[in-house]
XYZ file of C-alpha atoms in Angstrom:
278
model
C 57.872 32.078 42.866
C 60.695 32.882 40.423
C 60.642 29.501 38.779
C 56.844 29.317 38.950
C 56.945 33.193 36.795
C 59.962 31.682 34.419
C 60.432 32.056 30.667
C 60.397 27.916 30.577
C 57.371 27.722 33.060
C 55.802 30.222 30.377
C 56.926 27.572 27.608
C 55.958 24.644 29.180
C 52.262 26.286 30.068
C 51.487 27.199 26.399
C 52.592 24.163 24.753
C 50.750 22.259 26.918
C 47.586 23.741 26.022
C 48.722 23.865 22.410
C 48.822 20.217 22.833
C 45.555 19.775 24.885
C 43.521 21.809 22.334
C 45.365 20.157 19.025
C 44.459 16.656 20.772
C 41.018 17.642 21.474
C 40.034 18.925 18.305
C 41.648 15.602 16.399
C 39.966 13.058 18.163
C 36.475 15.053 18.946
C 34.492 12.940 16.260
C 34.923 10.348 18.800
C 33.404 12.140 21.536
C 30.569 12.404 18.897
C 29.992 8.737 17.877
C 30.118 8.109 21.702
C 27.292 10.082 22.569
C 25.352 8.801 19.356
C 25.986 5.379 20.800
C 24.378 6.105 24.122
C 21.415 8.210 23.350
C 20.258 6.723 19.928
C 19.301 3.236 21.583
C 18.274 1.720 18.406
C 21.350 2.960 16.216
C 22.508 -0.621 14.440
C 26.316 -0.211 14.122
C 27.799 -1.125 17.134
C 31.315 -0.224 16.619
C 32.902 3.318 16.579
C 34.345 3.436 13.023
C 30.985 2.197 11.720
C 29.096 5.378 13.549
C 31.529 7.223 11.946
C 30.993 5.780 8.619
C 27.715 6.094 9.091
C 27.584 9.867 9.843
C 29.819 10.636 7.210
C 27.818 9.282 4.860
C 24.650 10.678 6.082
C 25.760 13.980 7.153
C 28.904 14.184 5.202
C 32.334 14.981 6.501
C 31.954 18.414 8.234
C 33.456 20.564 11.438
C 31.149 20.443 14.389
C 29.599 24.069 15.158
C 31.735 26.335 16.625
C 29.013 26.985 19.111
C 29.953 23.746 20.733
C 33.457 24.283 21.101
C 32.486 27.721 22.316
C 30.614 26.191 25.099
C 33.718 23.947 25.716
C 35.661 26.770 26.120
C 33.541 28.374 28.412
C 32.988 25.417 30.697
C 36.661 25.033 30.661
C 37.426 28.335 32.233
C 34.669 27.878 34.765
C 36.043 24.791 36.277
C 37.941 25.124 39.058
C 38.551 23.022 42.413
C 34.904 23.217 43.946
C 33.260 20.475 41.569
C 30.397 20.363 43.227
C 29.545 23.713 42.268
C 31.415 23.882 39.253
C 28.463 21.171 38.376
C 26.056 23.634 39.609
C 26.813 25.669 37.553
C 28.130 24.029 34.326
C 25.293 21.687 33.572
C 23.071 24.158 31.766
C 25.830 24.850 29.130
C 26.482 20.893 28.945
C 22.836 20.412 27.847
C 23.245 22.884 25.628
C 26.582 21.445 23.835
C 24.736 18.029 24.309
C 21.941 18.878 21.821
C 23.510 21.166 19.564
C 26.072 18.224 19.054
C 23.004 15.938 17.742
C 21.295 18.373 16.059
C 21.057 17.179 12.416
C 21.879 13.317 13.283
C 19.609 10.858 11.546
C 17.873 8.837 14.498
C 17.035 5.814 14.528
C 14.999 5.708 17.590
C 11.419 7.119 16.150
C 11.071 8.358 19.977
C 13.402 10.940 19.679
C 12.600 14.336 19.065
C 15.104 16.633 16.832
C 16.394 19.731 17.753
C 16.187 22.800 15.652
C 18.586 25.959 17.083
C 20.003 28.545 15.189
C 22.666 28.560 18.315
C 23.698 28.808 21.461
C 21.416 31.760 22.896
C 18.441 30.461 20.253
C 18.634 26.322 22.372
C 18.658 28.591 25.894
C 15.517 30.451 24.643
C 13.845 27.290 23.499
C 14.298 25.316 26.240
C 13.386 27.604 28.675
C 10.708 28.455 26.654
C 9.226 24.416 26.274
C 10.753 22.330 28.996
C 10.932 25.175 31.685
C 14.487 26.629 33.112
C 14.893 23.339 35.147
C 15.513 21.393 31.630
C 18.904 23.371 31.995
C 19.810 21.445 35.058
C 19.118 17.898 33.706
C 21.350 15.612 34.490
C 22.511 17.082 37.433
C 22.556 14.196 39.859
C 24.406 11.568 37.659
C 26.769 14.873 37.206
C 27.506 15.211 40.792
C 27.896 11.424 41.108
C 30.671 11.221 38.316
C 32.863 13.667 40.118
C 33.848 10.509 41.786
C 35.728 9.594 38.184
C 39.110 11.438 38.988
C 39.072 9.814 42.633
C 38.738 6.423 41.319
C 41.361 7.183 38.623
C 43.809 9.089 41.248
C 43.524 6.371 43.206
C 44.339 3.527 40.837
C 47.195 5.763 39.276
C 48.848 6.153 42.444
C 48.645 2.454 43.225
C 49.889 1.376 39.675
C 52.798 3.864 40.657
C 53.892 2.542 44.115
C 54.259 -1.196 42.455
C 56.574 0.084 39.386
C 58.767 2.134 41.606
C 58.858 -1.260 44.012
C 60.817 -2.506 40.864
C 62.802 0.609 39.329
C 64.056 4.176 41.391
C 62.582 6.315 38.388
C 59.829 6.127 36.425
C 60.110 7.330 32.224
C 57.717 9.184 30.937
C 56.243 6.619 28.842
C 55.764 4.860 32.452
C 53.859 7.991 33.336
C 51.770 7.970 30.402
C 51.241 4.032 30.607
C 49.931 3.908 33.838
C 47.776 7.123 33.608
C 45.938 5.223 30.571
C 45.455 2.405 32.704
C 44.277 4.435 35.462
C 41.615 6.642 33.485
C 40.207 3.373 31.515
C 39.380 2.035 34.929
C 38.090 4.707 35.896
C 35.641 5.956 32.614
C 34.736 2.033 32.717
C 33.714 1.829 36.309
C 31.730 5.378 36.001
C 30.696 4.924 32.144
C 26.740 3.418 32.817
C 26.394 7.079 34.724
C 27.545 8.963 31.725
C 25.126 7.199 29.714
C 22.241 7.757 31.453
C 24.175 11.407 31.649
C 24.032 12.217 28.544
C 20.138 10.858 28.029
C 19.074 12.907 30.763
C 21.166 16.159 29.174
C 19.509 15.132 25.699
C 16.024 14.568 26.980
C 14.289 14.963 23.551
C 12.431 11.832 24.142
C 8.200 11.605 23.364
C 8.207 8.463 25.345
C 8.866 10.368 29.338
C 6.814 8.451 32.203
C 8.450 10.246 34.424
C 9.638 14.163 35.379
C 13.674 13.365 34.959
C 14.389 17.097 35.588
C 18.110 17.095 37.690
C 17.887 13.479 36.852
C 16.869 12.096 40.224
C 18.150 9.116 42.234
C 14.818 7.564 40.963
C 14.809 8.672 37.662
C 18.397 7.735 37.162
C 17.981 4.176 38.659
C 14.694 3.713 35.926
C 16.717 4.328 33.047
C 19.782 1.776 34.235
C 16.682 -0.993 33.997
C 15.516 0.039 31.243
C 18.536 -0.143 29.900
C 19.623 -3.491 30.848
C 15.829 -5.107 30.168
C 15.717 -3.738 26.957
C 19.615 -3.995 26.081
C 21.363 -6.423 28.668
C 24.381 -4.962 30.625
C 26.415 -4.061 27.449
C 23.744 -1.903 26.845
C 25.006 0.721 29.625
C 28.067 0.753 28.013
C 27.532 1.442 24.276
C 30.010 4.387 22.781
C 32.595 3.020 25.815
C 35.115 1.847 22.706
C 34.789 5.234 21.415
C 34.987 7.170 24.918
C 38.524 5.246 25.342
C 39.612 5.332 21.979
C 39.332 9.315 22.657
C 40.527 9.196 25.964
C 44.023 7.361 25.299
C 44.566 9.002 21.644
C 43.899 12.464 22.853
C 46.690 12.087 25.904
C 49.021 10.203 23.083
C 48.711 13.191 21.149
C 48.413 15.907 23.965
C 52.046 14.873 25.131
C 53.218 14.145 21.771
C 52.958 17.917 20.543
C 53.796 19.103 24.377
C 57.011 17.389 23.897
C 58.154 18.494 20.386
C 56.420 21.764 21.391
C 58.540 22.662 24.438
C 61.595 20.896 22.421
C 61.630 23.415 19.492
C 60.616 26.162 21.445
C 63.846 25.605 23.490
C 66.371 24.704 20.859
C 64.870 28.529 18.645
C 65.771 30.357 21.689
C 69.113 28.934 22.263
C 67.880 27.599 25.658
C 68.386 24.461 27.926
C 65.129 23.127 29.486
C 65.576 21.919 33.052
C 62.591 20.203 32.907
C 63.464 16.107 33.847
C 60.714 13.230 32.909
């Protein structure tokens, strides 16, 4: 318990979520273009640096609301080690942070209807108000489904790990970092047509709605996967995917990056000697 309570364990702790936050708010126009990608069906640009372009020049180059990284945080301190429930209870403020993070974009789908919220409280008051207090749950079932994603990537990690260490006793850290890349691009590419039909569900601003897709049902979710694919082909379940790894890999790159030279200046101020071994 003494180590776990230590001065380094302390140091290691903050610069870690130094790093994690730093990373995260670098690379979150990615997370952006990814979900303009997969909910604006007939947005032109396919690649990620053109949605960029694209929003820069029609929205110009600004922050995204706080509100949205507010939600973040909260969602974030939430989580814990029941997922199920933490997806119980965490959906209403992603569909929330969902639409507040379009709000403003320039569709290109003329189905699509725009959101107009002064903020966080104002998008829970108009929801409820015109789609009912189930809107806040939508989504849910793809949700649950994708808690599978750290399974598959677990999984994968570990056996990426036993075949390195059949050929070296140690792995570096850039091992670690190599094969935990690997392992979350499988993963976020086997589980990526769920997050798009995710994230339509969350949006659900669409005139065009044959069918209830409150929770986002087995049936509802199974319609919009062919509808996707007759209107779209297969590619079209993975559209923002380039953007959702781009900001996968860059924000770990970057997380352990500052963690590193974090914990390594922190150490050498204070005259200390980290114990910590890669």
């Amino acid at each position: 318990m003494a180590s776990v309570l230590s001065y380094e364990s302390l140091v290691h702790a903050v610069a870690g979520a130094v790093g994690s936050v730093t990373a995260m708010t670098v690379f979150f126009p990615l997370d952006t273009a990814r979900l303009r990608l997969q909910v604006d069906e007939k947005r032109k640009s396919k690649t990620t640096h053109a949605v960029l372009l694209e929003i820069i020049k029609e929205e110009g180059l600004r922050c995204q609301k706080r509100d949205v990284k507010d939600i973040k945080d909260v969602v974030r301190q939430i989580r814990g080690h029941q997922r199920v429930v933490n997806v119980l209870l965490t959906t209403p403020l992603w569909v929330v942070n969902t639409r507040l993070k379009l709000q403003g974009a320039k569709f290109r789908n003329e189905d699509i209807v725009p959101t107009n919220y002064k903020g966080i409280l104002d998008a829970f008051h108009q929801i409820i108000r015109d789609e009912g207090v189930l809107a806040l749950w939508n989504g849910t079932f793809p949700s649950l489904l994708l808690v599978f994603n750290p399974a598959i990537q677990f999984m994968f990690y570990e056996g990426l790990k036993r075949q390195l260490l059949k050929k070296r006793v140690k792995l570096s850290s850039l091992d670690v970092f190599i094969i935990g890349a690997i392992a979350k691009a499988i993963a976020t590419t086997v589980t990526y047509p769920m997050q798009t039909v995710q994230s339509i569900l969350r949006f659900g601003r669409h005139r065009l709605n044959p069918e209830s897709r409150t929770l986002g049902s087995l049936r509802s979710v199974l319609s919009l996967l062919h509808q996707r694919v007759k209107r779209f082909g297969i590619m079209g379940l993975y559209k923002g995917l380039e953007a959702k790894l781009l900001q996968t890999v860059l924000t770990a790159a970057l997380m352990f990056l500052v963690y590193e030279k974090l914990t390594a200046a922190t150490f050498t101020v204070m005259g200390l000697k980290s114990t910590h071994k890669h």
